Every structure is written in C-alpha cells, then in structure tokens.
Tab-separated table of C-alpha atoms in Angstrom:
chain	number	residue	atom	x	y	z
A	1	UNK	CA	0.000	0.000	0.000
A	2	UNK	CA	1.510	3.209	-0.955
A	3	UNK	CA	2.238	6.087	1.654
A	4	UNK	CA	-0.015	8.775	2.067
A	5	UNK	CA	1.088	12.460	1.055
A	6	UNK	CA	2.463	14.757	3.414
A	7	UNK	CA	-1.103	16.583	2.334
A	8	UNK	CA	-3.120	13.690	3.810
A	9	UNK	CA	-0.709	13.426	6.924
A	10	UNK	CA	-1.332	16.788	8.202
A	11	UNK	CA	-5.248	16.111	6.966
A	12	UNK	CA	-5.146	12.820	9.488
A	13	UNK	CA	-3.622	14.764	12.264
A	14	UNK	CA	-5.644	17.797	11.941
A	15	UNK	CA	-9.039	15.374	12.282
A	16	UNK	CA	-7.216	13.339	15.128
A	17	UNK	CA	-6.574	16.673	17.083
A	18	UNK	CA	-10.022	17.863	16.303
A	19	UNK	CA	-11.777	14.786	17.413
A	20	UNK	CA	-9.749	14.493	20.663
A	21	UNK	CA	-10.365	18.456	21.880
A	22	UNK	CA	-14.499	17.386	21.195
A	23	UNK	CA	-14.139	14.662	23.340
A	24	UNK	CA	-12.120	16.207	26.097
A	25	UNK	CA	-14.255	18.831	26.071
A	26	UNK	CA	-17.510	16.191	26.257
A	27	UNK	CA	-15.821	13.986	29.273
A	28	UNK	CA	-15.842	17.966	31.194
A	29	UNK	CA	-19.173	18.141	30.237
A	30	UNK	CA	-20.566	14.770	31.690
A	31	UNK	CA	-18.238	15.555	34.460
A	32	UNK	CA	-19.714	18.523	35.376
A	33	UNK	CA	-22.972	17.445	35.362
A	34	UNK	CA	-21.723	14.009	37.488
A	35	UNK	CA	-23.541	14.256	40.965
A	36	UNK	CA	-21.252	10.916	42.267
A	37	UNK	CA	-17.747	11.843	43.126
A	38	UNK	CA	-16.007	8.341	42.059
A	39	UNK	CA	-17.732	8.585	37.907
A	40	UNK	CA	-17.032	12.513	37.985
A	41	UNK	CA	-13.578	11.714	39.001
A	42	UNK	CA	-12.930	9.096	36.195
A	43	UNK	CA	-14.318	11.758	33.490
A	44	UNK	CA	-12.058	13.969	34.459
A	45	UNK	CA	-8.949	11.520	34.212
A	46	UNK	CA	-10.056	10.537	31.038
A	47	UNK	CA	-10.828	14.460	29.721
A	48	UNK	CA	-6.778	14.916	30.972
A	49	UNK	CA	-5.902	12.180	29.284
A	50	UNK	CA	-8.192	12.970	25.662
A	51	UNK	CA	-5.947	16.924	26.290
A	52	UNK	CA	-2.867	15.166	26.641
A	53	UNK	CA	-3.461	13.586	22.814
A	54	UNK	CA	-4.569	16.994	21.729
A	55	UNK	CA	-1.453	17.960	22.966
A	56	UNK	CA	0.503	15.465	21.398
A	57	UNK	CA	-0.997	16.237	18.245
A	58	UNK	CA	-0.505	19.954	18.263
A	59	UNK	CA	3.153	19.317	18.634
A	60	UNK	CA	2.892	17.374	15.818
A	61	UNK	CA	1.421	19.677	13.584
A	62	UNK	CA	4.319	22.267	14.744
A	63	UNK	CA	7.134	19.633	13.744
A	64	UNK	CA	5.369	19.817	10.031
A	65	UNK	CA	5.436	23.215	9.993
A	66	UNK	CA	1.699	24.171	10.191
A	67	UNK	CA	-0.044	26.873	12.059
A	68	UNK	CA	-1.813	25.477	15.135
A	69	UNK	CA	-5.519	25.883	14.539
A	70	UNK	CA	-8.450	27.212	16.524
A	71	UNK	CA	-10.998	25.057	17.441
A	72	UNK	CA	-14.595	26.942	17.571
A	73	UNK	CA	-17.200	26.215	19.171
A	74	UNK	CA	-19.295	25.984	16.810
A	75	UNK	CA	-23.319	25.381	17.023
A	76	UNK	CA	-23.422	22.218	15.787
A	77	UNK	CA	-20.812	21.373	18.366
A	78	UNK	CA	-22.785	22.770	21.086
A	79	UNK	CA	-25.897	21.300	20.139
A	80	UNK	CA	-23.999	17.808	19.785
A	81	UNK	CA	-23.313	18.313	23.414
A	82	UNK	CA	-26.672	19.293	24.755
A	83	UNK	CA	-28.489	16.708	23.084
A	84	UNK	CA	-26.010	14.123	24.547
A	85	UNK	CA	-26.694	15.286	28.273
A	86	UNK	CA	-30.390	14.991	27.100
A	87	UNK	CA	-29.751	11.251	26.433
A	88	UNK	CA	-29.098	11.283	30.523
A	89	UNK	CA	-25.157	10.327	32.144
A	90	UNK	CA	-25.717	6.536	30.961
A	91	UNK	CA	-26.762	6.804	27.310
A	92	UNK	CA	-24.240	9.455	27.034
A	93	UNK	CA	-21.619	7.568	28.384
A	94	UNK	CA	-22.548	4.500	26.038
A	95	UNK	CA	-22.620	6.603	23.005
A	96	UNK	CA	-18.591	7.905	24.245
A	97	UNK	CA	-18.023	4.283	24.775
A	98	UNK	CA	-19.311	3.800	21.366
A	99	UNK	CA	-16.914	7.232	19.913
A	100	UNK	CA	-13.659	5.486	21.281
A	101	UNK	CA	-14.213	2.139	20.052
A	102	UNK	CA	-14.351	4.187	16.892
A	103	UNK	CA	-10.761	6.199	17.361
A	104	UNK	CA	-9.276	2.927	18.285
A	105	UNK	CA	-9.837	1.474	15.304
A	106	UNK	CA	-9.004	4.358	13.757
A	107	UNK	CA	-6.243	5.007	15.151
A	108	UNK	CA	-4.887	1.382	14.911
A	109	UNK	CA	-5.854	1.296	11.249
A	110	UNK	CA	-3.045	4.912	10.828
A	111	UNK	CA	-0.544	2.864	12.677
A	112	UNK	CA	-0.503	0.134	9.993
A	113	UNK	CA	-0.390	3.501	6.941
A	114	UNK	CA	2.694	4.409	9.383
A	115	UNK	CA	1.472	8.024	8.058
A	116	UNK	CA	3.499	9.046	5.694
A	117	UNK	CA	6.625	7.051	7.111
A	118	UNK	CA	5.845	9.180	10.259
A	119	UNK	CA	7.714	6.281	12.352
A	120	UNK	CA	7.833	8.345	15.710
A	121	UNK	CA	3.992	8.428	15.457
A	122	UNK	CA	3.883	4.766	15.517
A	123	UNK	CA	3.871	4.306	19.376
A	124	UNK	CA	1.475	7.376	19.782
A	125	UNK	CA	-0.818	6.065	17.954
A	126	UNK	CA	-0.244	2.517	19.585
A	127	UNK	CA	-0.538	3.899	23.093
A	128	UNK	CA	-3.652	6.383	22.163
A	129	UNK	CA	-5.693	3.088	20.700
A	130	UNK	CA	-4.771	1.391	24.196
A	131	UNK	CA	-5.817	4.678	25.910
A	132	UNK	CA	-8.852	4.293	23.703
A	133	UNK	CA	-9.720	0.798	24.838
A	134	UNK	CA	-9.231	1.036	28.170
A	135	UNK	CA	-11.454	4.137	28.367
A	136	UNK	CA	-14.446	2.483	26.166
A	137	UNK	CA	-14.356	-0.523	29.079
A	138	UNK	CA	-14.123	1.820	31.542
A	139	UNK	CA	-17.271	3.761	30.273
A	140	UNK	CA	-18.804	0.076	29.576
A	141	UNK	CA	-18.656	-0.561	33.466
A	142	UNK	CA	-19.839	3.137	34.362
A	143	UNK	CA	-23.014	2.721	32.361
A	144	UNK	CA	-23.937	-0.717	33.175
A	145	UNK	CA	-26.888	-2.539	31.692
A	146	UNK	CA	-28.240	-0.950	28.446
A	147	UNK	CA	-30.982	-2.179	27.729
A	148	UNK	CA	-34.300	-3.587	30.017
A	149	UNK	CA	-33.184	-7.750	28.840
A	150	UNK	CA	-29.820	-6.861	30.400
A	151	UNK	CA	-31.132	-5.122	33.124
A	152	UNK	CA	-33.551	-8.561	33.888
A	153	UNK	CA	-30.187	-10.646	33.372
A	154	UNK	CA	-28.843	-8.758	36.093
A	155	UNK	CA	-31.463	-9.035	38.210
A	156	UNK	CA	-32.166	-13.075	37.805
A	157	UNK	CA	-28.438	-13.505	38.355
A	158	UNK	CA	-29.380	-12.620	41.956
A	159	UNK	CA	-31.934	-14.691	41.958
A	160	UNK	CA	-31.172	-18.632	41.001
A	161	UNK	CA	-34.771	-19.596	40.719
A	162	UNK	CA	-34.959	-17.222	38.174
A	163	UNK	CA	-32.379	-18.058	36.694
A	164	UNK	CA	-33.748	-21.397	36.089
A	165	UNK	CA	-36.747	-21.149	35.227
A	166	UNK	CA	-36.787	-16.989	33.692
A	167	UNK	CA	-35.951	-17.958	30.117
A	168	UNK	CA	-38.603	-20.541	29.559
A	169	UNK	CA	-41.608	-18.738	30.741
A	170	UNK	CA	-40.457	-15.322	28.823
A	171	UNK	CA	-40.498	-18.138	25.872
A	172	UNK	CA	-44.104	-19.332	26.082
A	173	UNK	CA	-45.229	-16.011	27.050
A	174	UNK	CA	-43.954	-14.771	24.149
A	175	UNK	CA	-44.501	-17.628	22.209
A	176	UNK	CA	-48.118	-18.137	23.208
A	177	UNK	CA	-48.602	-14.073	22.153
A	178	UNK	CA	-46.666	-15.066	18.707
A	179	UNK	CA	-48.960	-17.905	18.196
A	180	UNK	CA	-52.457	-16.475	18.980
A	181	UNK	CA	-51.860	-13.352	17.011
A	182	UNK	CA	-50.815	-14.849	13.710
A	183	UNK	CA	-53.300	-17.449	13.428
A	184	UNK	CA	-56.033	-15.458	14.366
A	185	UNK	CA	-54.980	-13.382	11.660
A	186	UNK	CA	-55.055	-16.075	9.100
A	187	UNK	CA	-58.289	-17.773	10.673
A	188	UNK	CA	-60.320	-14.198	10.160
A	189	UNK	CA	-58.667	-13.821	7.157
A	190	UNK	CA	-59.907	-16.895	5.188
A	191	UNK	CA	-63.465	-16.989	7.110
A	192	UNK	CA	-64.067	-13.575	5.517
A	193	UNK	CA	-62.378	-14.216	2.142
A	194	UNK	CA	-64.332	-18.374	1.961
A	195	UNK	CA	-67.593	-16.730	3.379
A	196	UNK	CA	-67.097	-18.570	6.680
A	197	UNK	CA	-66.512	-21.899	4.996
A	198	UNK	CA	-65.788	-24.421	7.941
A	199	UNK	CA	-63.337	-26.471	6.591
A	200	UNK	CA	-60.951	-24.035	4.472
A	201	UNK	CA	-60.444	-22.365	7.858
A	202	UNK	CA	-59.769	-25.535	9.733
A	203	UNK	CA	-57.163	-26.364	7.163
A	204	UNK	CA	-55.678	-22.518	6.692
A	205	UNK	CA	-55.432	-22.262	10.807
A	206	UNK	CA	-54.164	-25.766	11.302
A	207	UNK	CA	-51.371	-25.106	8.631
A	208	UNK	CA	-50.182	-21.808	10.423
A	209	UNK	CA	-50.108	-23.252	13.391
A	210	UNK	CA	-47.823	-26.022	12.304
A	211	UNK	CA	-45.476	-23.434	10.176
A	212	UNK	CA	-46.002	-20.846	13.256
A	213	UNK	CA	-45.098	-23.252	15.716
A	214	UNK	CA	-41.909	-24.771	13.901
A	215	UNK	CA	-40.942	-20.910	12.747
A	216	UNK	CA	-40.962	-19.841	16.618
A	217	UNK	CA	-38.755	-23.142	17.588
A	218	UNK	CA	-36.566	-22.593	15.062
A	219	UNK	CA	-35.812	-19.115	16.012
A	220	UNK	CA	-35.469	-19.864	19.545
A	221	UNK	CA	-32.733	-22.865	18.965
A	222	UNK	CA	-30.262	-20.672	16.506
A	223	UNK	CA	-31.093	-17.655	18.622
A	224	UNK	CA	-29.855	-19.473	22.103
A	225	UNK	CA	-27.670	-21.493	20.213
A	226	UNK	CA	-25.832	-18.030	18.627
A	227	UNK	CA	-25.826	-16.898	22.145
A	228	UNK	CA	-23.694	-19.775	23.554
A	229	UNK	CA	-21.449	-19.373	20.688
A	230	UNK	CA	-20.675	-15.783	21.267
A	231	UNK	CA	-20.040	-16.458	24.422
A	232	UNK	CA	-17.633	-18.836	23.894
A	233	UNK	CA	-16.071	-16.657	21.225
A	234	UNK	CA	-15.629	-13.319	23.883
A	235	UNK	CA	-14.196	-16.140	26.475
A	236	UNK	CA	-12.017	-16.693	23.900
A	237	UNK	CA	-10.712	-13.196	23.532
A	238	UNK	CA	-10.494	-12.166	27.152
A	239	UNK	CA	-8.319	-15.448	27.798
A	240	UNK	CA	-6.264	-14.338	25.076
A	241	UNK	CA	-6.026	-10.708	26.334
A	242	UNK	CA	-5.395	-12.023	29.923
A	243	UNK	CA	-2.232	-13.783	28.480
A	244	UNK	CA	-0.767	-11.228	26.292
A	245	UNK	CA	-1.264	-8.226	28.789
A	246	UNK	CA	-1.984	-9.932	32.039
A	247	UNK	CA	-1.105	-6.176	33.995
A	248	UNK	CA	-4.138	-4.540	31.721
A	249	UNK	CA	-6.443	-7.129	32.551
A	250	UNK	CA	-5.732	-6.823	36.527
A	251	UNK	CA	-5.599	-2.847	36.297
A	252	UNK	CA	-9.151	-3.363	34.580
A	253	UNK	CA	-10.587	-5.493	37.243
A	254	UNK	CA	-9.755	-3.228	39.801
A	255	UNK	CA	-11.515	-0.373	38.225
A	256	UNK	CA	-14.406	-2.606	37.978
A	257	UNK	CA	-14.032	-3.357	41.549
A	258	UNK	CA	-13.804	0.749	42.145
A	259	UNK	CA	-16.340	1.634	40.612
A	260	UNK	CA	-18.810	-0.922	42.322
A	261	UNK	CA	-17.777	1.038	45.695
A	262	UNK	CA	-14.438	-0.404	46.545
A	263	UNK	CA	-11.369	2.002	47.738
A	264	UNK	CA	-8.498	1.717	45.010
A	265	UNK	CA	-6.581	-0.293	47.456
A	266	UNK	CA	-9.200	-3.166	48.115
A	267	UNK	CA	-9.746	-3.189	44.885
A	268	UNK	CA	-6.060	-3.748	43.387
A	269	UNK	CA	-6.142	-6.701	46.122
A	270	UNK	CA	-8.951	-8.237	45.229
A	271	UNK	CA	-7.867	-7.900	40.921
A	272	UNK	CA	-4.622	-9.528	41.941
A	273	UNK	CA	-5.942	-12.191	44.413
A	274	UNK	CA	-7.967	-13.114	41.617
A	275	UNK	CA	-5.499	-13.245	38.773
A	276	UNK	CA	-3.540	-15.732	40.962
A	277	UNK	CA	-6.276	-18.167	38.569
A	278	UNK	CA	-5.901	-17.411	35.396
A	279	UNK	CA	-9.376	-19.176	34.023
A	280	UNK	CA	-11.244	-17.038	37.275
A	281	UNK	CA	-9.891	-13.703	35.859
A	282	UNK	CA	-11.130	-14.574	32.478
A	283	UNK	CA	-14.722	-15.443	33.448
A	284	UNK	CA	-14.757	-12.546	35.995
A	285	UNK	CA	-13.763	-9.646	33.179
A	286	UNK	CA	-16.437	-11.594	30.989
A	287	UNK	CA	-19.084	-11.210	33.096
A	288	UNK	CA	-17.778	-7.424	33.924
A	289	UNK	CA	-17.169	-5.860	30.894
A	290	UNK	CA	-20.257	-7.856	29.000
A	291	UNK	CA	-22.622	-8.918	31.449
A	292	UNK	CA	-21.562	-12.821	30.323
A	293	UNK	CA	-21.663	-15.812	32.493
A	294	UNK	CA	-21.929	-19.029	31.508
A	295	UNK	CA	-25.383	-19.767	33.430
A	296	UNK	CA	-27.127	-17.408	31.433
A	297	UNK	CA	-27.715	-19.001	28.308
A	298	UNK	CA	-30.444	-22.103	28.589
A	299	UNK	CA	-30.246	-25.661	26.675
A	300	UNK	CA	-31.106	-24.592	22.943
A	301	UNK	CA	-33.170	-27.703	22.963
A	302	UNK	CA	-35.533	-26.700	25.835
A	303	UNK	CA	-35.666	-23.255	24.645
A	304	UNK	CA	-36.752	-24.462	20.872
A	305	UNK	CA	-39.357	-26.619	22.280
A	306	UNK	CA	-41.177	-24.044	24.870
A	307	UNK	CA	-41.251	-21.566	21.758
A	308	UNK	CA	-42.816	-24.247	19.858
A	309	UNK	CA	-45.064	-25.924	22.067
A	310	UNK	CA	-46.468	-22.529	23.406
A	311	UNK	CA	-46.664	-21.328	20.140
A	312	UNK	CA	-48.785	-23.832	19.474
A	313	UNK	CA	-51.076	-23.593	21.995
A	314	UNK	CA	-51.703	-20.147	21.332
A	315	UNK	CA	-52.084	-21.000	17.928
A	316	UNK	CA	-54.654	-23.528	18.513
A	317	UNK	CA	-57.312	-20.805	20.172
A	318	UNK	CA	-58.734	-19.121	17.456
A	319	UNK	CA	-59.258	-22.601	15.251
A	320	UNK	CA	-61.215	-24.630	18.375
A	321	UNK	CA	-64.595	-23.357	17.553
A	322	UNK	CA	-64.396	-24.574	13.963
A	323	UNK	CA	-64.271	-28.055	15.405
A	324	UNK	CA	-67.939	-28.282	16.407
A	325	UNK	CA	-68.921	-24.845	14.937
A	326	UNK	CA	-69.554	-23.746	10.762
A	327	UNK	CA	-70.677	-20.675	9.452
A	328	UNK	CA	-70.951	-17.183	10.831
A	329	UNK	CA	-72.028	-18.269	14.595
A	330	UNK	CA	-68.019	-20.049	14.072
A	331	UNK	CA	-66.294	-17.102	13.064
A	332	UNK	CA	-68.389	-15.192	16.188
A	333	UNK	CA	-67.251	-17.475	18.644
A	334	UNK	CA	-63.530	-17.963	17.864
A	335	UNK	CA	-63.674	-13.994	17.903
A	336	UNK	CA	-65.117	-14.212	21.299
A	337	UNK	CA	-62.706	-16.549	22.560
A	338	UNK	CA	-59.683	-15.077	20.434
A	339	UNK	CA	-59.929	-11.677	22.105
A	340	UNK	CA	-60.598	-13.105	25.514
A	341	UNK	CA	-57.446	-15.164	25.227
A	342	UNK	CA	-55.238	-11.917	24.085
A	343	UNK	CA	-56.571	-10.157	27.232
A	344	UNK	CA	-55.343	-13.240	29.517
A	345	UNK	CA	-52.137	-13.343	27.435
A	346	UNK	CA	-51.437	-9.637	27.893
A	347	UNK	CA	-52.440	-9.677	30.987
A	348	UNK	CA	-49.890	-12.795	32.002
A	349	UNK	CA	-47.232	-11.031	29.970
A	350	UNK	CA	-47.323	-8.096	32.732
A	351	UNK	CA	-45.604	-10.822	34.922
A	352	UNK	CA	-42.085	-10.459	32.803
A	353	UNK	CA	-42.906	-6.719	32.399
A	354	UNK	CA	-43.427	-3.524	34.682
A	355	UNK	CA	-46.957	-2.917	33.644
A	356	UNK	CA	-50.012	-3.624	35.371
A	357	UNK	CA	-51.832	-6.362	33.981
A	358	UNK	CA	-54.798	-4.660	33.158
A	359	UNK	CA	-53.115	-2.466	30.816
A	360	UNK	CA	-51.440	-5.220	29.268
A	361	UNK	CA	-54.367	-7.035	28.537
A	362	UNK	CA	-56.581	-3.934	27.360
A	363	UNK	CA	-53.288	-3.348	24.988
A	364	UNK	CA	-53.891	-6.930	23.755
A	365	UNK	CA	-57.506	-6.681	23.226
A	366	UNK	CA	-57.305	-3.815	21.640
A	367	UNK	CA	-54.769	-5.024	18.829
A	368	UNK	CA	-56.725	-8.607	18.269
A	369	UNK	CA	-60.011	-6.656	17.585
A	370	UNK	CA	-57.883	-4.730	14.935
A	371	UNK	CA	-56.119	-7.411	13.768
A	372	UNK	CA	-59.334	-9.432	13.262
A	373	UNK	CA	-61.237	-6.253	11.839
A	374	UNK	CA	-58.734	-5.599	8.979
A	375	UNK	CA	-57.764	-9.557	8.008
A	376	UNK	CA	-61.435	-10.138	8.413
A	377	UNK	CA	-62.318	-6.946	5.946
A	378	UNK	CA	-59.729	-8.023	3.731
A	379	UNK	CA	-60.593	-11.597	3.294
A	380	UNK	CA	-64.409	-10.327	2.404
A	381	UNK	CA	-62.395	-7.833	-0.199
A	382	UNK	CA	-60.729	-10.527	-1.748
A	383	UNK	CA	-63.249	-12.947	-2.066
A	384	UNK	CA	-65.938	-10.590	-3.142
A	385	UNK	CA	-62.801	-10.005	-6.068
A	386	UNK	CA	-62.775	-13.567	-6.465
C-alpha cells in the first residue's frame, strides 16, 4: 500500500486533534454534570488524558510546519453536546463508549499507513488506541446494563430460581402471544375471504399453526444457540487478552471493583488475588465488561421446544370453535374466545414486564379486535374479487 502524502498526513492529524479536543471537552461536560464523586472523578482523568493527545498532536502539527488551529465552538458542536446530556449520564456515556471504540480502530488502522513514514507516530498512535480501549471498558462498566433484557439478566443472576426457570416462561409467554396473534390473523382472514366456509379455515389455521409453531422453535434454537457461541467466542478473547497483557487485565478489574464502591486499594487486592487463577480472571472480566456468564444461556433444545409448544397452543385458540362450529355463529365465537385469550395473554405477559396487567391485557384486546377487523375486511375484499 503506498504512503499517504504529506497533504493527507497533516489532513489525518488535523481530524485526530479535532476529534480528541471534542471529546475532552464532552468527558468535562458529563463531568460537570456528574452528581457521584467516584464517575465525575474518572471523566475527568479521562478528559486529561483525551488533552494530553490533543497535545501530542498539536506538537505534531508544529514539527510539520503548520499553524496550530483554533478550534470553535461551533453550534453544531454545542448542540452535539446538549443533546447528549439529554440522552441522561448513561446513554451518554454508552454513546462515548461507542466514539472510542471508533478512534481505536481508527487510530490502529493509521498505525498500519505508518502516516506518511511518520515512524515516531507509531507508538502514539499505539498507546492512544490502548488509551482508547481502556477508556471504552471503563465507560462500559460506568453505564452498566443498556438495555431492560440486560437489566432482567442482572437481576435473575441474583436470583437462582430465576435463573432457572426466567428464560422458559419469557419463551411461552412470548410464544403463546406469537402464536395467537398470527393465526387469528389467518383464521379471520380466510373466514371472511371463503364466506365462513368451515373447513378451508380448519385447514388454513391448522397449517399456520404447524409453520407458526416450527418458525418460533426454530428461532429460539439458533437464537440461544448463537448466544452460547458468542459467548464462547468473547471467552475466547479475554483469555487471550489475559495472556498477552496480564497487567491490563488486573488494572481493569480493579476499576471494575472501584467503581462498584471499593477504595483503590481493596480493589487492586482483590484484581490480583484473583489473577492468581488465570481461568477465574477470564470469566470474571467476561461477566464485567459484558454482562456474560456461563449460566445465562439455557439448553437450545428446551428453549426451541417451549417456543414451539407454546406457540402452538396459542395458535390452537382461534381454530377450536371450527371443530364443532360452521358458518358465521363459528367465526363469532372464535372472535369471542380469540380476544378473551389476548386479554389473559397480555395480561400474564405483565408478569415479565413492569406494567399492570390490566393495561397489558386492554393493549392486547385492543390489537386482536384490529387485527381481526382488517384480516377479516380483507378476506371479504378478496373474495368478493374472487
């Protein structure tokens, strides 16, 4: 690969200075705005630490013989800011988390361009993208759980009856929603479009059930099954980063440690009491830095058949009537019994949620009656076509 022009050098360290003073200037921002003492602290360290780049860079700049610019503040920049404390301290900490996993790789990616035969920026750059990474786990242990799944991870990790038994009934919750909705769709669907003829909705509502309930199981086998995999694949990678830069890893741990509440001394102890087993440090900066842990993830299997199973079941509502029912008083009474069962499924489904369950179920009600209203008015549009 050919060398890049003195011209793009200076272009590459003019947008690495840039993009450092912004995110120096971001950290003081969050920091400011930091009520506890321990986070505010680390923002500052790492806004010193983004200056000391900027710094580095300037000189730079100098050595090749160009003016040292003036950064303004411009609106956009401003406005970048303010809408990132809107986000609140832990989305705007993600989405920094996020910005130096980007100049890492960037910056990793000028290292192997050796800029313009620039060999003395070689280590810079090589010590920034560690910088880089250590601050994006860092931020990745200040924000904690992202999302609400995470957050109930965390939660059933504290709880081992939960953890047994968590997965499964999320699964036929979910599955049981999955089921009941799509079939009743088909089922109102074809009774409006065969003008309530009993058996082409038997065999439309058994078939979806059958494709429904082998879709869901499916899913839920690759989906758990992917899981496992990634977690072996990030076990992987910390046991390799433990033995290439076993120091890192412990100086990591202890932050971890710190920023749960323990003084920098316990929690250098506790890193290094630790690292005394190599295949213990590995799990533990798993299940700190990405909320893995080997007990999470359920038997693919089991998983695969709850999805089906309750899929299934849900599935099977909305056809029940047509067994012993034809004609218009059929499609009347699966409706009945179709909305009553979305009301008892969202209603159930507030037990895996924070909603009340009568809110839940009123949701559910409300989006079977439309779902039957529209397949229903649709089937009667295409068979009146017909």
């Amino acid at each position: 690969m050919a060398e890049p022009s003195k011209k793009e050098t200076v272009e590459v360290v003019l947008k690495n200075w840039r993009a450092e003073v912004e995110t120096a200037r971001v950290y003081r921002d969050l920091a400011e705005r930091e009520s506890d003492e321990k986070r505010k602290a680390i923002l500052i360290r790492m806004a010193e630490a983004e200056e000391r780049h900027a710094q580095r860079w300037e000189q730079k700049l100098g050595d090749m013989g160009q003016p040292i610019p003036t950064l303004t503040d411009t609106f956009w920049a401003r406005f970048q800011r303010r809408f990132t404390r809107s986000l609140g301290t832990d989305i705007a900490i993600r989405r920094m988390e996020a910005a130096e996993e980007k100049h890492e790789r960037e910056f990793s990616a000028q290292r192997d361009r050796a800029l313009a035969g620039e060999q003395d920026v070689q280590e810079f750059l090589r010590t920034s993208a560690l910088e880089e990474k250590a601050h994006a786990r860092a931020l990745n242990a200040m924000a904690g759980p992202a999302n609400p799944k995470t957050v109930l991870d965390t939660i059933l990790k504290r709880e081992r009856w939960h953890g047994r038994g968590g997965s499964w009934v999320a699964d036929a919750i979910y599955g049981v929603n999955d089921g009941l909705g799509a079939v009743f769709g088909i089922v109102s669907g074809v009774a409006g479009a065969t003008n309530n003829q009993q058996h082409y909705v038997l065999i439309s509502g058994l078939a979806g059930m059958l494709a429904s309930a082998l879709s869901m199981g499916a899913g839920a086998y690759l989906a758990v099954k992917s899981e496992g995999e990634v977690y072996e694949a990030e076990i992987a990678r910390e046991k390799a980063e433990v033995e290439e830069n076993p120091e890192e890893e412990i100086e990591e741990m202890a932050l971890f440690y710190q920023l749960q509440g323990f003084s920098a001394e316990e929690s250098q102890k506790m890193a290094e009491r630790l690292a005394e087993n190599p295949e213990q440090l590995v799990q533990a900066m798993a299940q700190s830095e990405l909320g893995l842990s080997a007990h999470r993830f359920p038997n693919p299997w089991k998983s695969a058949a709850s999805a089906s199973l309750s899929t299934a079941v849900g599935a099977f509502i909305p056809i029940i009537p047509f067994f012993f029912m034809s004609g218009l008083p059929a499609v009347i009474v699966a409706f009945v019994v179709s909305i009553v069962a979305h009301f008892a499924v969202g209603a159930v489904k507030s037990l895996i949620t924070i909603r009340s369950w009568w809110a839940s179920g009123f949701e559910m009600t409300l989006v079977g009656i439309i779902e039957a209203v529209v397949t229903y008015g649709l089937g009667l549009a295409f068979g009146a076509a017909v």
